[in-house]
Structure formats: C-alpha cells, structure tokens
Coordinates of C-alpha atoms in Angstrom, one line a residue:
M2 CA 5.3 -149.2 51.8
T3 CA 2.4 -147.1 51.9
T4 CA 3.2 -143.0 53.5
T5 CA 1.1 -140.9 54.9
A6 CA 2.3 -138.2 52.1
N7 CA 0.2 -140.3 49.5
R8 CA -2.5 -139.7 51.6
T9 CA -5.2 -136.5 51.5
K10 CA -4.4 -133.6 52.8
P11 CA -7.1 -131.8 55.4
A12 CA -7.4 -128.4 54.8
A13 CA -5.2 -125.6 55.4
R14 CA -5.6 -124.4 59.1
A15 CA -6.4 -120.2 59.3
S16 CA -3.6 -117.9 59.2
G17 CA -2.1 -117.9 63.4
A18 CA -1.7 -120.7 65.4
P19 CA -5.0 -121.2 67.6
A20 CA -4.6 -120.0 70.9
G21 CA -2.9 -122.8 73.2
V22 CA -0.9 -123.8 70.6
E23 CA 2.8 -123.5 70.2
P24 CA 4.6 -123.0 66.7
V25 CA 5.2 -125.6 64.9
L26 CA 9.3 -126.6 64.5
T27 CA 11.3 -125.6 62.1
G28 CA 14.7 -126.0 61.3
V29 CA 17.4 -127.1 63.1
Q30 CA 16.5 -128.1 66.9
T31 CA 17.7 -129.6 69.9
I32 CA 14.5 -131.3 70.8
T33 CA 13.9 -134.4 73.2
F34 CA 12.9 -138.1 72.8
A35 CA 10.3 -137.4 73.7
K36 CA 9.0 -134.3 72.0
A37 CA 10.4 -136.8 68.3
L38 CA 7.9 -138.5 68.8
T39 CA 5.0 -135.7 69.4
L40 CA 6.3 -134.5 66.5
A41 CA 6.5 -137.5 64.4
M42 CA 2.5 -138.1 65.1
A43 CA 1.9 -134.1 64.7
D44 CA 3.3 -134.3 61.3
A45 CA 1.2 -137.5 60.0
M46 CA -2.0 -136.3 61.5
E47 CA -1.0 -133.1 59.5
A48 CA -0.3 -135.2 56.8
D49 CA -3.4 -137.9 57.1
T50 CA -7.0 -137.3 58.4
S51 CA -7.0 -140.5 59.0
V52 CA -4.8 -140.4 61.4
L53 CA -6.1 -140.4 65.4
V54 CA -4.2 -141.0 69.0
F55 CA -6.1 -141.5 72.0
G56 CA -5.5 -143.5 74.9
E57 CA -5.6 -142.5 78.4
D58 CA -5.0 -139.3 80.0
V59 CA -3.4 -138.7 76.1
G60 CA -5.2 -135.4 76.0
T61 CA -6.1 -133.2 77.8
L62 CA -3.0 -134.5 79.7
G63 CA -0.5 -134.8 77.2
G64 CA 0.0 -138.7 78.1
V65 CA 2.5 -138.8 81.5
F66 CA 5.3 -138.3 79.8
R67 CA 3.8 -135.4 77.9
V68 CA 4.8 -137.8 74.4
T69 CA 1.0 -136.7 72.9
D70 CA 1.7 -132.9 75.2
G71 CA -0.4 -130.5 72.5
L72 CA -2.0 -132.7 70.3
T73 CA -5.4 -131.9 71.5
R74 CA -5.6 -128.0 70.6
R75 CA -4.5 -128.6 67.3
F76 CA -6.6 -131.2 66.4
G77 CA -9.1 -131.3 68.4
P78 CA -10.5 -133.5 70.7
E79 CA -12.2 -135.9 67.7
R80 CA -8.4 -136.0 66.6
C81 CA -6.9 -136.6 69.9
F82 CA -8.8 -137.9 73.3
D83 CA -8.6 -139.3 76.1
T84 CA -10.5 -143.4 77.2
P85 CA -11.7 -145.2 80.4
L86 CA -9.3 -146.9 81.6
A87 CA -9.6 -150.1 80.3
E88 CA -6.7 -150.7 77.8
A89 CA -8.6 -153.8 75.9
G90 CA -11.6 -151.6 75.2
I91 CA -8.4 -149.3 73.9
V92 CA -7.0 -151.7 71.0
G93 CA -10.4 -153.3 70.5
M94 CA -11.6 -149.8 69.9
A95 CA -8.6 -149.2 67.1
T96 CA -9.1 -152.9 65.9
G97 CA -12.8 -151.9 64.7
M98 CA -11.1 -148.5 63.6
A99 CA -8.5 -149.5 61.1
M100 CA -10.7 -152.4 59.7
N101 CA -12.5 -149.2 58.8
G102 CA -9.8 -147.3 57.5
M103 CA -8.4 -144.9 60.2
R104 CA -5.2 -145.1 61.2
P105 CA -5.6 -145.7 64.8
V106 CA -2.5 -144.9 67.0
V107 CA -3.3 -145.2 70.9
E108 CA -0.9 -145.2 73.9
M109 CA -0.7 -147.9 76.1
Q110 CA 1.1 -145.5 78.8
F111 CA 2.8 -148.0 80.9
D112 CA 4.4 -151.7 79.5
A113 CA 2.6 -154.1 81.6
F114 CA -0.5 -152.0 81.6
A115 CA -1.5 -153.3 78.4
Y116 CA -0.9 -157.1 79.2
P117 CA -5.2 -156.7 79.5
A118 CA -5.4 -156.3 76.0
F119 CA -3.0 -158.4 75.2
E120 CA -6.2 -160.7 74.7
Q121 CA -7.1 -158.6 72.2
I122 CA -3.5 -158.1 70.4
T123 CA -2.4 -161.9 70.1
S124 CA -6.3 -163.3 68.9
H125 CA -7.1 -160.2 66.3
V126 CA -4.6 -157.6 65.9
A127 CA -1.6 -159.8 64.7
K128 CA -4.9 -162.1 63.0
M129 CA -6.6 -160.1 61.4
G130 CA -4.5 -160.2 57.8
N131 CA -4.1 -164.3 57.5
R132 CA -7.1 -164.5 59.2
T133 CA -9.3 -162.4 56.0
R134 CA -6.2 -163.9 53.8
G135 CA -4.7 -160.2 53.2
L136 CA -8.2 -158.2 52.3
V137 CA -8.7 -156.3 55.9
R138 CA -5.3 -154.7 56.9
L139 CA -5.1 -153.0 60.7
P140 CA -2.9 -150.0 60.1
M141 CA -2.2 -149.3 63.3
V142 CA 0.2 -148.5 65.7
I143 CA 0.3 -150.0 69.5
R144 CA 2.8 -147.5 71.7
I145 CA 3.9 -148.7 75.1
P146 CA 6.5 -147.3 77.1
Y147 CA 8.8 -150.0 78.4
A148 CA 11.5 -151.5 80.3
G149 CA 13.5 -149.6 83.9
G150 CA 15.9 -147.0 84.7
I151 CA 13.5 -144.3 86.4
G152 CA 12.9 -145.5 90.0
G153 CA 9.8 -147.1 89.3
V154 CA 8.0 -149.7 91.0
E155 CA 6.4 -153.0 89.1
H156 CA 4.1 -153.1 86.4
H157 CA 6.0 -149.6 85.2
C158 CA 9.7 -151.6 84.3
D159 CA 8.7 -154.2 82.2
S160 CA 10.6 -155.4 79.3
S161 CA 7.6 -156.8 77.2
E162 CA 9.1 -157.8 73.9
A163 CA 9.0 -160.8 74.0
Y164 CA 5.8 -160.8 74.1
Y165 CA 5.1 -159.6 71.2
V166 CA 8.1 -160.7 69.2
H167 CA 7.1 -164.3 69.4
T168 CA 3.4 -163.2 68.0
P169 CA 3.2 -163.6 63.8
G170 CA 2.0 -161.0 62.3
L171 CA 3.1 -157.9 64.3
T172 CA 5.8 -155.8 63.2
V173 CA 7.7 -154.8 66.5
L174 CA 9.8 -151.3 66.9
T175 CA 12.3 -150.1 69.8
P176 CA 14.3 -146.3 68.7
S177 CA 17.2 -145.5 70.8
T178 CA 17.9 -141.9 69.6
V179 CA 16.0 -138.7 68.9
T180 CA 16.3 -139.3 65.3
D181 CA 14.5 -142.5 65.1
A182 CA 12.0 -141.5 67.3
Y183 CA 10.7 -139.5 64.5
V184 CA 11.3 -141.7 62.3
M185 CA 10.6 -145.0 62.7
L186 CA 7.2 -143.5 64.6
R187 CA 6.8 -142.0 61.0
D188 CA 7.6 -144.9 59.5
A189 CA 5.0 -147.0 62.1
I190 CA 2.1 -144.8 61.0
A191 CA 2.8 -145.6 57.3
S192 CA 2.7 -148.6 57.6
P193 CA 0.2 -151.5 56.7
D194 CA -0.5 -153.7 59.3
P195 CA 0.0 -154.1 62.6
V196 CA 2.7 -152.1 65.0
V197 CA 4.0 -152.5 68.6
F198 CA 6.1 -149.6 68.9
L199 CA 8.6 -150.1 72.0
E200 CA 9.5 -146.3 73.6
P201 CA 11.8 -146.1 76.5
K202 CA 11.2 -144.8 79.3
K203 CA 14.5 -143.4 80.3
L204 CA 15.1 -142.2 76.8
Y205 CA 12.3 -139.5 76.4
F206 CA 13.6 -136.4 77.7
T207 CA 17.5 -137.5 76.4
K208 CA 18.1 -134.9 73.9
D209 CA 20.1 -134.3 70.6
T210 CA 20.3 -131.6 67.6
V211 CA 18.1 -133.0 64.2
D212 CA 17.0 -130.6 61.4
L213 CA 13.4 -131.4 61.5
D214 CA 13.2 -129.9 57.8
E215 CA 15.0 -132.3 56.4
L216 CA 13.4 -135.0 58.7
R217 CA 10.2 -134.1 57.5
S218 CA 11.0 -134.0 53.9
R219 CA 12.0 -137.6 53.7
Y220 CA 7.4 -137.7 54.1
D221 CA 6.5 -135.4 50.9
A222 CA 4.6 -136.7 48.3
D223 CA 7.9 -137.0 46.1
A224 CA 10.3 -138.3 48.4
S225 CA 11.2 -141.9 48.1
V226 CA 11.1 -143.1 51.9
S227 CA 13.3 -145.8 52.6
S228 CA 11.6 -147.5 55.7
S229 CA 13.0 -147.8 58.6
I230 CA 11.8 -151.3 59.7
G231 CA 13.4 -154.8 58.8
T232 CA 16.7 -152.8 59.1
S233 CA 19.4 -152.7 62.0
V234 CA 22.0 -149.8 62.2
V235 CA 25.5 -149.2 63.4
A236 CA 25.5 -147.0 66.0
R237 CA 29.5 -147.5 66.3
E238 CA 32.4 -148.8 64.0
G239 CA 34.8 -151.5 65.5
T240 CA 37.2 -154.0 64.6
D241 CA 37.3 -156.6 68.1
A242 CA 34.2 -157.6 68.5
T243 CA 30.3 -156.6 68.2
L244 CA 27.8 -155.6 70.6
I245 CA 24.5 -156.1 69.5
A246 CA 21.9 -154.4 71.6
Y247 CA 18.5 -152.0 71.0
G248 CA 16.0 -149.2 72.7
P249 CA 17.5 -148.6 76.2
S250 CA 20.3 -150.5 76.3
V251 CA 21.8 -148.9 73.2
S252 CA 23.2 -146.4 75.1
I253 CA 24.8 -148.9 78.0
A254 CA 26.8 -150.6 75.4
L255 CA 28.1 -147.2 73.6
A256 CA 29.0 -146.2 76.7
A257 CA 31.4 -149.6 77.5
A258 CA 32.6 -149.2 74.3
E259 CA 33.5 -145.9 75.0
T260 CA 35.4 -147.7 77.9
A261 CA 36.6 -150.1 76.0
A262 CA 38.8 -147.9 74.4
T263 CA 39.8 -146.4 76.9
E264 CA 41.4 -149.4 77.7
G265 CA 42.7 -150.3 74.0
R266 CA 40.1 -152.8 72.7
S267 CA 37.3 -151.3 69.7
L268 CA 33.7 -152.9 69.8
Q269 CA 31.4 -152.3 67.1
V270 CA 27.7 -151.8 68.5
I271 CA 25.2 -152.7 66.7
D272 CA 21.2 -150.9 67.2
V273 CA 18.5 -153.4 66.3
R274 CA 15.7 -150.7 66.5
S275 CA 13.8 -153.7 64.4
L276 CA 12.6 -156.5 66.3
V277 CA 11.0 -158.0 63.9
P278 CA 11.3 -157.9 61.2
F279 CA 15.2 -158.9 62.0
D280 CA 18.4 -157.6 60.2
D281 CA 20.0 -161.1 60.0
E282 CA 22.2 -159.5 57.1
G283 CA 23.2 -156.3 58.5
V284 CA 23.2 -158.0 61.9
C285 CA 25.7 -161.3 61.2
A286 CA 28.2 -158.9 58.5
A287 CA 28.2 -157.0 61.0
V288 CA 29.3 -159.8 63.4
R289 CA 31.4 -161.8 60.4
S290 CA 33.3 -158.1 60.6
T291 CA 34.8 -159.3 63.8
G292 CA 34.3 -162.7 65.1
R293 CA 33.1 -162.2 68.5
A294 CA 29.7 -161.0 70.3
V295 CA 28.1 -160.0 73.0
V296 CA 23.7 -159.6 72.7
I297 CA 22.8 -156.8 75.9
A298 CA 18.8 -156.7 76.4
E299 CA 17.5 -155.3 80.1
A300 CA 14.6 -158.4 80.1
P301 CA 15.0 -161.2 81.4
G302 CA 17.3 -163.4 79.9
F303 CA 15.4 -166.6 79.6
A304 CA 13.5 -167.5 76.7
S305 CA 14.0 -163.3 75.4
M306 CA 14.6 -162.2 72.8
A307 CA 18.4 -161.7 73.0
A308 CA 18.1 -165.7 73.5
E309 CA 16.4 -165.2 69.8
I310 CA 19.2 -163.0 68.4
V311 CA 22.4 -165.4 70.0
A312 CA 20.7 -167.9 68.6
R313 CA 20.2 -166.7 65.0
I314 CA 24.1 -165.7 65.0
Q315 CA 25.2 -169.2 66.4
E316 CA 23.5 -171.0 63.0
R317 CA 24.3 -167.9 59.8
C318 CA 28.3 -167.1 61.3
F319 CA 28.9 -170.5 63.9
H320 CA 32.5 -170.4 61.4
S321 CA 33.2 -166.6 61.6
L322 CA 33.1 -167.0 65.2
A323 CA 35.7 -166.8 67.7
A324 CA 33.6 -167.6 70.5
P325 CA 30.4 -168.1 71.9
V326 CA 28.5 -165.8 72.0
L327 CA 27.4 -164.5 74.8
R328 CA 24.5 -162.7 76.5
V329 CA 24.1 -159.5 79.3
T330 CA 20.4 -159.4 80.9
G331 CA 18.4 -158.9 83.3
F332 CA 17.6 -161.5 85.8
D333 CA 15.3 -164.3 85.9
I334 CA 13.7 -162.5 89.1
P335 CA 10.8 -159.8 88.8
Y336 CA 11.6 -156.2 88.5
P337 CA 13.1 -155.4 92.0
A338 CA 12.2 -152.3 93.4
P339 CA 13.5 -149.3 93.0
R340 CA 16.8 -148.9 94.7
L341 CA 17.9 -152.2 93.5
E342 CA 17.3 -151.5 90.2
K343 CA 20.5 -150.7 89.1
Y344 CA 22.3 -153.8 89.9
Y345 CA 19.2 -155.5 87.9
L346 CA 20.2 -153.8 84.7
P347 CA 23.1 -154.6 82.7
G348 CA 25.6 -152.3 83.5
V349 CA 29.2 -151.3 81.8
D350 CA 31.2 -153.0 83.9
R351 CA 28.5 -156.3 83.4
I352 CA 29.4 -156.4 79.5
L353 CA 33.1 -156.0 79.6
D354 CA 33.1 -159.0 81.5
A355 CA 31.5 -160.5 78.9
V356 CA 33.8 -159.0 76.9
D357 CA 36.5 -160.3 78.9
N358 CA 35.6 -163.7 78.2
L359 CA 35.5 -164.0 74.4
Q360 CA 38.5 -166.5 74.5
W361 CA 41.0 -164.0 73.8
E362 CA 43.6 -166.6 74.6
N363 CA 43.0 -168.1 71.0

C-alpha cells in the first residue's frame, strides 16, 4: 500500500499558527470520534499536498457535524472548500481530480444525500481501474455519515452499506472507535483505490483517550504501516458465543456482552470494521472458537451485509457450528420517525434474545 508518508510534504509554515487556527494537538489527549476524523484529514493534508477536502458546508461551517472544522482556516480555501448542493457533481469532480494525481476526500453530509451521486460511484469510481486495466487508479475517499441513533428523519438515517459492498471495485470501511476513526481514515486516504468511508453519526461525540504521537508515528516515513483495510478486530474476548457487528452496532454488541456477563454467559465481540475487503479468516476463526454466532446490524436484514456475513460463516464454519447463525437487524421497513427509532434499532434485549435461541440445550 502506498502511504502518504512517502509523498511530498508541503513547505513548513511560519512559526506561530495563523490567526484563528488552533494549535496542533499532540501527546495523550481525550478527543471525540469526530475530532479523530478531523485530525486524520489534517495530518494527511499536512503530509501530502495532493490531499484536499470538499463537499457541502465543509469549509466555513466545518461540516454539519463539525468534522472538517478548522481545515479551511489551516490549509486555505484551495485545500478545503464548499461546493454547490450537487452530489453527482462533487463525486464527478473528485473522480477527475483523482485521475490527474490528486487525492480528494469528499463528504456527502448525510447517508441518503449520496444517492444522487450513486451513478457516478457505481459506473465510474468503482470501474475505472478495471476499465483501464489498472492504468488509471482513483485514490479518493467518499465520506458518508450514516445510520441512526440521532433522532433524525428519513434521508438522514439510512444504513446504505449494502449498495456499496455489492459494487465490485470499492473498498468499504466503517470505524467504531476513536482510535479506528483516525487510523482507518488515514489508511483510506493512503489507499490507491476508491474508498467509501461510512461514519456512524451517533458516535461522532463519543470520547476516548488516545496517544496522538503514537498514532501519527505509524505514518512516519520510516514506519512500517500495517493497514486496517481487510482486517477485523476482537473488541471483547468470550467463550460461549460470538457477536459480530460493525460501525454503530459494535457499542450495542459490547453492551449486550456486558449484560450477559452478569448472567454468567461469556460473549465474544468481533468488530468487522472492513466490510470490503472482508476478513474471512479473522471472523471465521472467532466463530470456530465458540461454535455459535449472532450478526448485528442496523440496516434492514433482507439482502443485507448481515446476510452476507451469515452466508460466509455458514459456508466456511459449518462443521464447527453448534447452532444456526442468527441475525439481529433493523426491520424491513423505511426508517421510522424519531420517536419510534428505539423500537427499530437493534438493542441489548433483542441481541440477548437471539443468544438465548442458539440451541443451548444441544
């Protein structure tokens, strides 16, 4: 993988931050998920002058969720700028830029707002490398705030991952922790191929303490970078059954495992995080270690990413399973009104009910 650390660095700025620009955070800091994303983009832009950020309200406003806050002040309107409300145009322009040596990072503002750009993504972004037999690569990132849990209305809470994972040619990532928000976005920007980067909106203002110097050191010129792309992680050890989740559902899976522990049951939690490429080896090893599994996702269950995970486990782990793999997902209905979303989203009780149905009597 080509990393930004090996690319040209911009000239050093004059001592003292420009007016209105906050000092660069260093060392051990308690930061939000959103701030981790901001720092990932800022550090990538600092390391590589070909990285630029644009989209709707990402400049002066700093994004609806303030994820791009400060980037225009720090790098100027040539590197982080606002666009018209035209998603197809945003992705189309980014495609042309990526074809000509730039590394655009574009924001779709909300999940369902990306649908007008879908033709660009599926017909051109995903296919350019194959169409040119690898001669034209598209190092670009499409950031999409997605999923529910914020009390939003329709067009603001879709879990649209199935559309992208079904499209060959796209890498699809979704972090669930503050550390992964930084690391996975840096890896996405460094990738030579297009990445759809799904950001769980309900996690934006969650916090964790991280060592920023250690995270940045992974991308130093002399560092051996191990990419997060294509790898899952064990979020919690357990022996009785495996809960498999990604993005916004990981925290719910962890909460369910915590509750189960008080009832005497040990549940392992796997954070898939890389939807495409999928970590078959890591996920299947986890399932084989317990013999039982539940897949958890916010999206409707029919023809979903959750269904694909179940199929892959059944094909590869059949003789290690003590019970059929079950799913806990959103229902096959349009996203509900804000007051009803708590009934729609997977919760601890629904997860533990599924665990109870894993044929323990056998």
